[in-house]
Tab-separated table of C-alpha atoms in Angstrom:
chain	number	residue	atom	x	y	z
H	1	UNK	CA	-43.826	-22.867	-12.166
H	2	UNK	CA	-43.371	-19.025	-11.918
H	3	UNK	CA	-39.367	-18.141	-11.813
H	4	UNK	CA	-38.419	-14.942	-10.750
H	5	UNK	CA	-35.031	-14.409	-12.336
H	6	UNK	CA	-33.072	-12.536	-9.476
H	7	UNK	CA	-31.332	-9.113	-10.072
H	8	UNK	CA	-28.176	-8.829	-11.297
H	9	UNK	CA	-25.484	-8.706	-8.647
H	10	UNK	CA	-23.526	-4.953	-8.666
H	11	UNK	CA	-20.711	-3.969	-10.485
H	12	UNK	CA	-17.392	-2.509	-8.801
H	13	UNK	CA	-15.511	-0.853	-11.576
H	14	UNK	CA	-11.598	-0.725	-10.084
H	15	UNK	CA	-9.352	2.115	-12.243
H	16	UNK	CA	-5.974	0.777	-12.674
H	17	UNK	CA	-5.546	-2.902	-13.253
H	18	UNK	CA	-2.357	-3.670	-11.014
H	19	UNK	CA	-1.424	-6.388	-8.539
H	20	UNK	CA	-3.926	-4.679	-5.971
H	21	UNK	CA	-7.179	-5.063	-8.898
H	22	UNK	CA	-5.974	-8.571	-9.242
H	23	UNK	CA	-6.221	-9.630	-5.546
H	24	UNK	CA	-9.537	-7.397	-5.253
H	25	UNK	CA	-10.235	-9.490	-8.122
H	26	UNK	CA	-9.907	-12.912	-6.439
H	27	UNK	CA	-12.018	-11.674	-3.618
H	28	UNK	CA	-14.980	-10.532	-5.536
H	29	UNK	CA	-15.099	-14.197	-7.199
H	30	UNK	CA	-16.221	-15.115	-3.514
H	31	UNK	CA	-18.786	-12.324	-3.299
H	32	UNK	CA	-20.283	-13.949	-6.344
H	33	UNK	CA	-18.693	-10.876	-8.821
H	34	UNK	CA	-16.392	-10.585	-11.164
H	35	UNK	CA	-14.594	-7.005	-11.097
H	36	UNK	CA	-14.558	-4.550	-13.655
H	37	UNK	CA	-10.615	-3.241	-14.053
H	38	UNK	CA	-9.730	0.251	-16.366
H	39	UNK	CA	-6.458	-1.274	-17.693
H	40	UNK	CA	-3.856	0.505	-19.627
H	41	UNK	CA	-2.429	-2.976	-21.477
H	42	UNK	CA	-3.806	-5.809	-21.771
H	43	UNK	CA	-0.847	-7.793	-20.408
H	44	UNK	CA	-1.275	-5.624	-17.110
H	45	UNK	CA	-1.519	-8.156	-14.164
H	46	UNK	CA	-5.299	-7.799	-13.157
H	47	UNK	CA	-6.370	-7.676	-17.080
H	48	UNK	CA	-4.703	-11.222	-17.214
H	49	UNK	CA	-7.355	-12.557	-14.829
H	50	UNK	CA	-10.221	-10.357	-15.160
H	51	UNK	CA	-13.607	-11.319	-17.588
H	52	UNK	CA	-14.158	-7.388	-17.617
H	53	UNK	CA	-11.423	-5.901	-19.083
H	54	UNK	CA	-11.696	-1.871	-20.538
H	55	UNK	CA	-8.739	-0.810	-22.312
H	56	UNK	CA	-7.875	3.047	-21.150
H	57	UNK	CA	-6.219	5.094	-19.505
H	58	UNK	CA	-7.825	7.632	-16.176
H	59	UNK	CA	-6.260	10.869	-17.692
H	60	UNK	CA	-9.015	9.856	-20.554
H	61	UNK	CA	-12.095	11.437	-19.327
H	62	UNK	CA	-13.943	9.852	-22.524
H	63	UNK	CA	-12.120	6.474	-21.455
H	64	UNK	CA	-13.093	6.993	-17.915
H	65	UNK	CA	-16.819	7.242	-18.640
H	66	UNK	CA	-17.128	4.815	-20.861
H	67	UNK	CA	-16.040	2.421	-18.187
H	68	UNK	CA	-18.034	3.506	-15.475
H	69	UNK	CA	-21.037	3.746	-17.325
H	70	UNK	CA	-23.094	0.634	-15.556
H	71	UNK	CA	-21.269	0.614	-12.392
H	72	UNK	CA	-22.454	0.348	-9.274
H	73	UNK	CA	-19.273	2.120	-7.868
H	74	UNK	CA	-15.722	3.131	-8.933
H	75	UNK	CA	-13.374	2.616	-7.045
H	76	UNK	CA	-9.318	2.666	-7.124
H	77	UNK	CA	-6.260	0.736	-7.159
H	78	UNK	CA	-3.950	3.320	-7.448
H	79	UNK	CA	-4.028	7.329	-6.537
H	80	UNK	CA	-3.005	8.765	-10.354
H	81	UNK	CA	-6.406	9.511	-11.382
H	82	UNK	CA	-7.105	13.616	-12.270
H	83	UNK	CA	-9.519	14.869	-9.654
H	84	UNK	CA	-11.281	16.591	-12.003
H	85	UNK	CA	-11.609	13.555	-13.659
H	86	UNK	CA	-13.365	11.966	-11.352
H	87	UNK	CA	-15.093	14.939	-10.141
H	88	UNK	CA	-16.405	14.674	-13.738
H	89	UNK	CA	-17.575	11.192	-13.039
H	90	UNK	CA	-19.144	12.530	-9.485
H	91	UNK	CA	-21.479	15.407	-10.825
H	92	UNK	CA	-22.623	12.621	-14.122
H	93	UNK	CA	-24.139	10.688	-10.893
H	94	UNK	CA	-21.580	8.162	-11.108
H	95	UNK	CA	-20.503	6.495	-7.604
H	96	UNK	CA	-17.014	6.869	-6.722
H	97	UNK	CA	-15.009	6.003	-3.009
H	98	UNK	CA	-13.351	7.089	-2.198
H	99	UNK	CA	-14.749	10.776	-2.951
H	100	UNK	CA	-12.630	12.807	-5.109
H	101	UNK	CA	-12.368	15.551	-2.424
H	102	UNK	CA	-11.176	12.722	0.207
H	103	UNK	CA	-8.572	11.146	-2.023
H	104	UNK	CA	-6.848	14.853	-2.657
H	105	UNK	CA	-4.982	14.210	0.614
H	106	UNK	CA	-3.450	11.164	-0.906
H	107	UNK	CA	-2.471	12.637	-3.986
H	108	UNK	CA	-1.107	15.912	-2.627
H	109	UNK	CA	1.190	15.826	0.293
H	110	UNK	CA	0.901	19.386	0.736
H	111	UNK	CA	-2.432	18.943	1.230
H	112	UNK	CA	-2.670	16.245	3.257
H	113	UNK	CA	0.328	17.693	5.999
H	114	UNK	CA	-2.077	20.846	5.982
H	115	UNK	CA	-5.200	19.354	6.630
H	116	UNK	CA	-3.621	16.680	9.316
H	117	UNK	CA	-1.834	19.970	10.888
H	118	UNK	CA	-5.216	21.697	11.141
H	119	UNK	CA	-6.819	18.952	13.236
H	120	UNK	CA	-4.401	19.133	15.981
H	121	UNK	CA	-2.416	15.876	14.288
H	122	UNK	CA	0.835	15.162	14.855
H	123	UNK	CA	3.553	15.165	11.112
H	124	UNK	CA	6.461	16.149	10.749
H	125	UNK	CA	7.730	20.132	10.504
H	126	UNK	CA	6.962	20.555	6.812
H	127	UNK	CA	7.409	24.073	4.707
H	128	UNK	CA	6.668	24.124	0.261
H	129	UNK	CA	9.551	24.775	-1.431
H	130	UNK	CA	10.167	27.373	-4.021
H	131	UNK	CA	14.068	27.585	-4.806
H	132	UNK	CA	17.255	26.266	-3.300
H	133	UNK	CA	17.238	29.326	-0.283
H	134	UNK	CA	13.569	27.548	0.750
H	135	UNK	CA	15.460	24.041	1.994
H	136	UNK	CA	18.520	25.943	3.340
H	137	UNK	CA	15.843	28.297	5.407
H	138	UNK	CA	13.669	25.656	6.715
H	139	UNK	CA	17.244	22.997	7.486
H	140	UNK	CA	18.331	26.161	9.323
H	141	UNK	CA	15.349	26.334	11.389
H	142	UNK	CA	14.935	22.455	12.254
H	143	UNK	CA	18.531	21.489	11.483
H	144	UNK	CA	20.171	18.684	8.959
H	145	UNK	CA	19.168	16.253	7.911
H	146	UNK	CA	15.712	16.958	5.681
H	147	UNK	CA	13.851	15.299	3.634
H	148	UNK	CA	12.961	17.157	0.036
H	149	UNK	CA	9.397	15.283	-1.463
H	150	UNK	CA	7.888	15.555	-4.589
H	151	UNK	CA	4.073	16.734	-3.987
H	152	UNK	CA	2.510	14.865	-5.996
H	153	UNK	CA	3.405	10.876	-7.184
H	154	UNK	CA	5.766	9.392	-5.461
H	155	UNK	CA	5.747	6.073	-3.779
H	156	UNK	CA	8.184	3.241	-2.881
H	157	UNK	CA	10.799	5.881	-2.023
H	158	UNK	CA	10.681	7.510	-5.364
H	159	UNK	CA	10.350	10.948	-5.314
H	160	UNK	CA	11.820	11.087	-1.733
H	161	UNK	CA	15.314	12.772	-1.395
H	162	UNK	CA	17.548	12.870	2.205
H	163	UNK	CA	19.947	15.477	2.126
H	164	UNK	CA	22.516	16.226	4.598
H	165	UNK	CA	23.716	19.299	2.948
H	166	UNK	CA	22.648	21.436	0.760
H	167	UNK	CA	21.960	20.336	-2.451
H	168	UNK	CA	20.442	23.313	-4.900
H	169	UNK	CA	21.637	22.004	-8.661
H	170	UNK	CA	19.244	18.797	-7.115
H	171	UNK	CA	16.379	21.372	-5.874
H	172	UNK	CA	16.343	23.334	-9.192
H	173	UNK	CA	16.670	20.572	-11.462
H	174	UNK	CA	13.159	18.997	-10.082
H	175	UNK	CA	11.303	22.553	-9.963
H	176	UNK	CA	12.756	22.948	-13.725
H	177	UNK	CA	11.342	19.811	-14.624
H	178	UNK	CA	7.644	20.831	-13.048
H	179	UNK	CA	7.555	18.619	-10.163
H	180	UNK	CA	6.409	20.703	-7.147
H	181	UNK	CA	8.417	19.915	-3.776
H	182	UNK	CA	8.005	19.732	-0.164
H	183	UNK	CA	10.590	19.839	2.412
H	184	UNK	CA	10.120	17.909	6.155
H	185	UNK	CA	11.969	17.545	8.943
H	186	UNK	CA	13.756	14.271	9.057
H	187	UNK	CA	11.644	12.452	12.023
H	188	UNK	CA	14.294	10.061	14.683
H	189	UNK	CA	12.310	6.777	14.889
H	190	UNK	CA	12.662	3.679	15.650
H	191	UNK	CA	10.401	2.095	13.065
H	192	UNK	CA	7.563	2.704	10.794
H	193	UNK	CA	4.633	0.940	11.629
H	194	UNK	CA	0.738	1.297	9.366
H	195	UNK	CA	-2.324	0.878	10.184
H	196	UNK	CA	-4.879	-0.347	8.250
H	197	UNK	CA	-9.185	0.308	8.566
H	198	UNK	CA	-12.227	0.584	6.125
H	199	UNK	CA	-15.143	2.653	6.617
H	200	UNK	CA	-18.195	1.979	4.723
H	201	UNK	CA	-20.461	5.144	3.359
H	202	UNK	CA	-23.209	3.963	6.304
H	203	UNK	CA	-20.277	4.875	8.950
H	204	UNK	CA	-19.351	1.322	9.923
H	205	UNK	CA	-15.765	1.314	10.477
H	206	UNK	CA	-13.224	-1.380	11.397
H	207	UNK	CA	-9.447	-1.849	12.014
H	208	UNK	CA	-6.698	-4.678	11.606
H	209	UNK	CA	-3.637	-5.356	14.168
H	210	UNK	CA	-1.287	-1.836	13.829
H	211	UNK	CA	1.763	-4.004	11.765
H	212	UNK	CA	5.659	-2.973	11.555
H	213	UNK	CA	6.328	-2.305	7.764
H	214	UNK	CA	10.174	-2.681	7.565
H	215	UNK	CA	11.749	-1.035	4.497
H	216	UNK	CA	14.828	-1.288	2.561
H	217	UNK	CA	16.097	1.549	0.413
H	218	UNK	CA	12.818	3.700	0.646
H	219	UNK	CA	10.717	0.325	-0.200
H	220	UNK	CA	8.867	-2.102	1.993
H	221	UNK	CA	10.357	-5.398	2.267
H	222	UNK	CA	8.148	-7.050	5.361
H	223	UNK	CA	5.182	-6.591	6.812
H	224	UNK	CA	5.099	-7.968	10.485
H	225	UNK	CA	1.308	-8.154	11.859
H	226	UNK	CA	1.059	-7.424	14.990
H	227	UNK	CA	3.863	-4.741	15.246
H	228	UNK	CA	6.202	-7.138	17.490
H	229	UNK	CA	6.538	-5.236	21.039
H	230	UNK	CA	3.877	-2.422	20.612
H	231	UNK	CA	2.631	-1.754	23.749
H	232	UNK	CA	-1.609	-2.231	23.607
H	233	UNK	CA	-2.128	1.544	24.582
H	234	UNK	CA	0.072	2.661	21.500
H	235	UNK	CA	-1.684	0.068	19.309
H	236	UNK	CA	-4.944	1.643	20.175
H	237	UNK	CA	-3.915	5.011	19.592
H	238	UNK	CA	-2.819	4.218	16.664
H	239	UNK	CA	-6.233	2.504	15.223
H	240	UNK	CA	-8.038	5.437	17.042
H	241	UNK	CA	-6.105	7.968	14.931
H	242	UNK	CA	-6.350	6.052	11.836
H	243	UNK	CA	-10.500	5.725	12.358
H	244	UNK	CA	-10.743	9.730	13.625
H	245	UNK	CA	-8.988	10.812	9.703
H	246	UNK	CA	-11.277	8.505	7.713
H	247	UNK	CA	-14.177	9.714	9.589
H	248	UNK	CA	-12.637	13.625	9.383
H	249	UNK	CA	-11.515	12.537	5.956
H	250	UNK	CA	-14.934	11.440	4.824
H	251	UNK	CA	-13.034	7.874	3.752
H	252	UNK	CA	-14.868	4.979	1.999
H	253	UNK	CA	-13.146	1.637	1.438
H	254	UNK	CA	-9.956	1.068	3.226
H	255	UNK	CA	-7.606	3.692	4.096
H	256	UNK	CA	-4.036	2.859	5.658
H	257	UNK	CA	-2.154	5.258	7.725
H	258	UNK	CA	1.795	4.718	7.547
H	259	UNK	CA	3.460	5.873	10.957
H	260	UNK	CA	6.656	6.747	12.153
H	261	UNK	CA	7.244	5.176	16.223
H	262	UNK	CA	9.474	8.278	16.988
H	263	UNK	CA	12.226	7.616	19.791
H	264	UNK	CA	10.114	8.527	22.355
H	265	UNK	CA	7.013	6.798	21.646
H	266	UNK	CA	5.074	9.032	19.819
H	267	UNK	CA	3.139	8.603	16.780
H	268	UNK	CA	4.182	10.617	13.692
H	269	UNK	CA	1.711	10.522	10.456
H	270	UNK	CA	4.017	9.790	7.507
H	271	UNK	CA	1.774	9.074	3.935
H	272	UNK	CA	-2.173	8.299	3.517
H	273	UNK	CA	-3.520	5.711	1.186
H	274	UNK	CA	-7.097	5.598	0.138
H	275	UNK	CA	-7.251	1.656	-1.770
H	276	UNK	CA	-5.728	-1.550	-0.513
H	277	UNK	CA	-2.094	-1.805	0.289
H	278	UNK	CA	1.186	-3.317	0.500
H	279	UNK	CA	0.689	-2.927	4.344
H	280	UNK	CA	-2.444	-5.419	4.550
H	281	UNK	CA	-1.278	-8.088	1.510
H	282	UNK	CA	-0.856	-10.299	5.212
H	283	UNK	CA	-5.141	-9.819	5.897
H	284	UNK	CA	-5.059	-12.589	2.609
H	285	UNK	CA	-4.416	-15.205	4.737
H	286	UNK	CA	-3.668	-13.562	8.074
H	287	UNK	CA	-7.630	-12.124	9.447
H	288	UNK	CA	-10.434	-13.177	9.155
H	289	UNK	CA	-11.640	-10.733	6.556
H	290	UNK	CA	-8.929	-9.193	3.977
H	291	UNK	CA	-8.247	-6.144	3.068
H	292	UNK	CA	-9.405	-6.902	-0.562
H	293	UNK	CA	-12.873	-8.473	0.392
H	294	UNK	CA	-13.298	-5.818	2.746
H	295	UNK	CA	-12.825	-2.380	0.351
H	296	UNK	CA	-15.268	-4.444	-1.737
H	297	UNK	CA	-17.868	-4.848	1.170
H	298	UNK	CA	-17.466	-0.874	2.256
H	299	UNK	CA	-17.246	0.630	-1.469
H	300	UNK	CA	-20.687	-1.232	-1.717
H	301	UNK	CA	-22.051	-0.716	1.642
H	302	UNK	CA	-22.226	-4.003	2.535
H	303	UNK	CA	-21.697	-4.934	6.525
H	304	UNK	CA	-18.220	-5.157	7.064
H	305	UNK	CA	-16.219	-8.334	7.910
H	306	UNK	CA	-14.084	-9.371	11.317
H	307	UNK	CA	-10.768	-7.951	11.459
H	308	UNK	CA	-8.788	-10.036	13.992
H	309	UNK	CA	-6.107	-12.552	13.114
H	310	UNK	CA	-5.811	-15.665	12.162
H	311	UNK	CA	-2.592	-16.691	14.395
H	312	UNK	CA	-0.588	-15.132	16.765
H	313	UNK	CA	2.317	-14.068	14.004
H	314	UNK	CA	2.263	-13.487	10.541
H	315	UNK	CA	4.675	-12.323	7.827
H	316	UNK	CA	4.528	-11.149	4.334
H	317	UNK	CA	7.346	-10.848	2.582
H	318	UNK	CA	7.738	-8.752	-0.531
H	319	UNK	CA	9.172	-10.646	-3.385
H	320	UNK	CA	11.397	-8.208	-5.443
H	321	UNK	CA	13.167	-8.890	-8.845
H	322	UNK	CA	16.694	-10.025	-8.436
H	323	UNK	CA	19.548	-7.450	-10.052
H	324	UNK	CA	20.173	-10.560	-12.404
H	325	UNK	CA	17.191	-12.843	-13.893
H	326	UNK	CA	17.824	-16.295	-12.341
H	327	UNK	CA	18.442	-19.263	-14.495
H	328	UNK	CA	15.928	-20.703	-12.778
H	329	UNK	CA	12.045	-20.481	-14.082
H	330	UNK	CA	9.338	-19.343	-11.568
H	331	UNK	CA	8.018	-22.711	-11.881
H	332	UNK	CA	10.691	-24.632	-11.100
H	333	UNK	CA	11.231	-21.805	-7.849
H	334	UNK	CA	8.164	-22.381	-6.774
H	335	UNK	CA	8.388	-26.295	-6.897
H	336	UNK	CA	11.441	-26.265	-4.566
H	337	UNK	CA	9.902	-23.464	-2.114
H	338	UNK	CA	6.913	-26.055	-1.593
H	339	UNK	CA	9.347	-28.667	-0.921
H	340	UNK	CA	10.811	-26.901	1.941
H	341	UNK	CA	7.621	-25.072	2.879
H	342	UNK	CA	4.262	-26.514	2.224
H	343	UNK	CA	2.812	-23.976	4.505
H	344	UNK	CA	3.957	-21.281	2.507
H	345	UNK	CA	1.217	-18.855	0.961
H	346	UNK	CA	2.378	-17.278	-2.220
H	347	UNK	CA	1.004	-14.709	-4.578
H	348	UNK	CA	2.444	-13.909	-7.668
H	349	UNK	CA	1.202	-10.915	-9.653
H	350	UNK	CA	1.979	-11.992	-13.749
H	351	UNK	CA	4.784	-9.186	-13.946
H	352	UNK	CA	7.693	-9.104	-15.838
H	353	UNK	CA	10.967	-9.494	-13.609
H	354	UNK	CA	13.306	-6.593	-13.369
H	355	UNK	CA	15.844	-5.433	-10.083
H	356	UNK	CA	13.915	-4.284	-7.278
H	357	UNK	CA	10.029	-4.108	-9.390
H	358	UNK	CA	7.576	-6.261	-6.456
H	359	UNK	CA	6.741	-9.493	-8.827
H	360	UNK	CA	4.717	-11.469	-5.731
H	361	UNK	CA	4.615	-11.739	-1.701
H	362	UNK	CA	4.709	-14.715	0.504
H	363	UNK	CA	2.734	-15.158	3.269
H	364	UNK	CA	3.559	-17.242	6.776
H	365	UNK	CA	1.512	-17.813	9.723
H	366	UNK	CA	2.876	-19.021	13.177
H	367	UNK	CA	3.152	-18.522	16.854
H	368	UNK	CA	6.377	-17.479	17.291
H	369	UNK	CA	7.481	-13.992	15.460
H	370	UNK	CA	11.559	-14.394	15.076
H	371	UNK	CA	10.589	-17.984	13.552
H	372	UNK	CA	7.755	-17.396	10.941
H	373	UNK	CA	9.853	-14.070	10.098
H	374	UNK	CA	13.034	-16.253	9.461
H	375	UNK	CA	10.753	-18.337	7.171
H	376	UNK	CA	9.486	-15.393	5.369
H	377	UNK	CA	12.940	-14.044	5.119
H	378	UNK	CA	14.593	-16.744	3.112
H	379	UNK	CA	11.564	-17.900	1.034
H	380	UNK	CA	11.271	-14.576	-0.467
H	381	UNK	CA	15.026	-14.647	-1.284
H	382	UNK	CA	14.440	-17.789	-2.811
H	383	UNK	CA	12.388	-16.801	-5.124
H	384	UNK	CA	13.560	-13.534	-5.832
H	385	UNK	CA	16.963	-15.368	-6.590
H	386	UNK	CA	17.032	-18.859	-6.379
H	387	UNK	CA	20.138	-18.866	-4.003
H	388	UNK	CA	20.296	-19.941	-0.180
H	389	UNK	CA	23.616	-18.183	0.525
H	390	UNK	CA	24.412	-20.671	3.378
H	391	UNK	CA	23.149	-24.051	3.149
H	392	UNK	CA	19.323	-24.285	4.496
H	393	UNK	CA	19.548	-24.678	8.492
H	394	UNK	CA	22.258	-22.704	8.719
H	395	UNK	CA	20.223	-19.682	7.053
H	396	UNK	CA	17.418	-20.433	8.873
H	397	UNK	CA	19.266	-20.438	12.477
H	398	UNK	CA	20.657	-17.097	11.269
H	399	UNK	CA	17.452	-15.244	10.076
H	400	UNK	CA	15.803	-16.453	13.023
H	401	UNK	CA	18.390	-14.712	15.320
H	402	UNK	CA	18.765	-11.594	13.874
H	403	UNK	CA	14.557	-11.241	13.796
């Protein structure tokens, strides 16, 4: 008997081997692949479940090829990689999504509120600053508060400043250092929302719910999917503007918009990411197709999957490391968590613990928002801490309340 032996299925090389590699990870086992992950330890939390594991670093250009070489794309799991770099990797006739000259705008703020500004888009009043008399000029113009940026690398509210006065030992101290700054008027809103599409290099494009990403001290803490009380026509707009950058953009894989819902209404662009993110961990469990199996599908031009949900209210909540380690081990957390809630969906990502660093999520599906948020609530507590502050009903009456 003649036995053709079938081509080898592609390889997706992911740079950066981080909590988002590992859950792109997971999905590609279901695609029949096994992802390749750039890692700069081997303890880093994708390398710990990966087969193909490269030890390097993207500022590496030598490192960089030699893990692309026999890839069928490159692709990203966080935005620190030199452009040049991978403009490097571009011209050798190596395939990389997003394209270096899309993923500028989500590496340099400047150049993303620029570009956005030029297509008739609505951000926020922005100006670059070059000294302390910059901020003072531009606060003068739109009026306290602002909000100072660094260009280039900040995320979970690092490298964001609000100042209510000003502040030029703070302004001269971060130019000193080399870290180039923005200043933007501080937006009045009454939430931030995302929202979250791929676009494959054919053209296909699709969209998820528009969720409410509700933050903490600069960092995300919740994801609610759908946005609780958005009003259809705003949803819309807000997939339609997300879909109109990636196409102006030239965006493969999945790019999520994150929005301020200014007092009025109105949609205000806030940041751009080009790779899966915090605001679609809920697509795991929560659509049909998630985020992870879906960059996979556009980086490699595969159709792309159904987007709609899988209930009528679903939660991720962000599990952060408690400002003291708990006595209690993960394990024995988790055992108790399943006790109360065998519905719950967790993920954790093989990081160390430390105050505030994102260790896991937990996922919960429902029909009723306040009530699968409440759950959310205090099962991320619980494992972030261990504690239920006041007896289990009683919390659970409470978080359901204030949702």
């Amino acid at each position: 008997m003649d036995v053709t032996e079938s081509a080898p299925l592609p390889v997706v090389g992911m740079v950066g081997a981080g909590q988002l590699a590992r859950m792109t990870h997971q999905a590609a086992i279901a695609l029949g692949q096994s992802l390749r992950v750039l890692a700069a330890k081997p303890d880093d939390p994708a390398a710990l479940v990966c087969a193909d594991v490269r030890i390097g670093v993207p500022t590496d250009p030598a490192a960089l090829r030699s893990f692309a070489a026999g890839c069928s794309a490159v692709t990203l799991d966080h935005e620190q990689v030199p452009p040049e770099n991978l403009r490097a990797l571009v011209d050798a006739g190596v395939t990389v999504h997003p394209r270096p000259e899309a993923l500028l705008h989500a590496q340099d703020k400047l150049v993303m509120r620029r570009r956005l500004a030029g297509l008739g888009l609505v951000v926020p009043e922005f100006a670059e600053i070059g000294g302390p008399a910059d901020v003072e000029r531009f606060a003068a113009e739109h009026s306290w508060p602002v909000v100072l940026k660094a260009v280039r690398g900040g995320y979970d509210g690092r490298g964001v400043w609000m100042l209510d006065a000003p502040d030029p030992d703070l302004v001269r101290e971060l130019l000193d250092a080399g870290t180039p700054l923005m200043v933007e008027r501080a937006v009045p809103m009454r939430r931030e929302l995302a929202a979250l599409v791929a676009r494959s290099p054919f053209g296909q494009a699709a969209a998820w719910p528009v969720v409410e990403t509700v933050q903490e001290r600069g960092q995300c803490v919740q994801v609610l999917a759908p946005a609780p009380g958005l009003p259809e026509y705003a949803a819309l707009a807000a997939q339609q503007l997300a879909l109109r950058i990636a196409a102006e953009l030239d965006v493969t894989g999945l790019l999520a918009v994150e929005l301020f819902e200014g007092t009025g209404g109105e949609l205000v662009i806030n940041e751009l990411a080009m790779r899966p993110h915090n605001s679609g961990h809920w697509t795991i469990e929560g659509a049909r197709t998630s985020q992870f199996e879906q960059h996979l599908r556009a980086v490699l031009d595969y159709p792309l999957g159904a987007t709609a949900p899988t209930a009528p209210a679903v939660v991720m909540a962000n599990v952060l490391g408690a400002a003291q380690t708990p006595a209690m081990s993960t394990d024995e957390r988790l055992h108790h968590l399943f006790a109360r809630f065998p519905d719950a969906r967790v993920h954790l990502y093989g990081k160390a613990e430390r105050p505030d660093r994102k260790v896991g999520h937990v996922t919960f599906l429902g029909d009723d928002m306040a009530t699968v948020r409440a759950r959310a609530t205090l099962a991320a507590a619980w494992l972030s801490t261990a504690t239920w502050s006041d007896g289990w009903s009683e919390h659970l009456g409470k978080a359901a309340a204030h949702a």
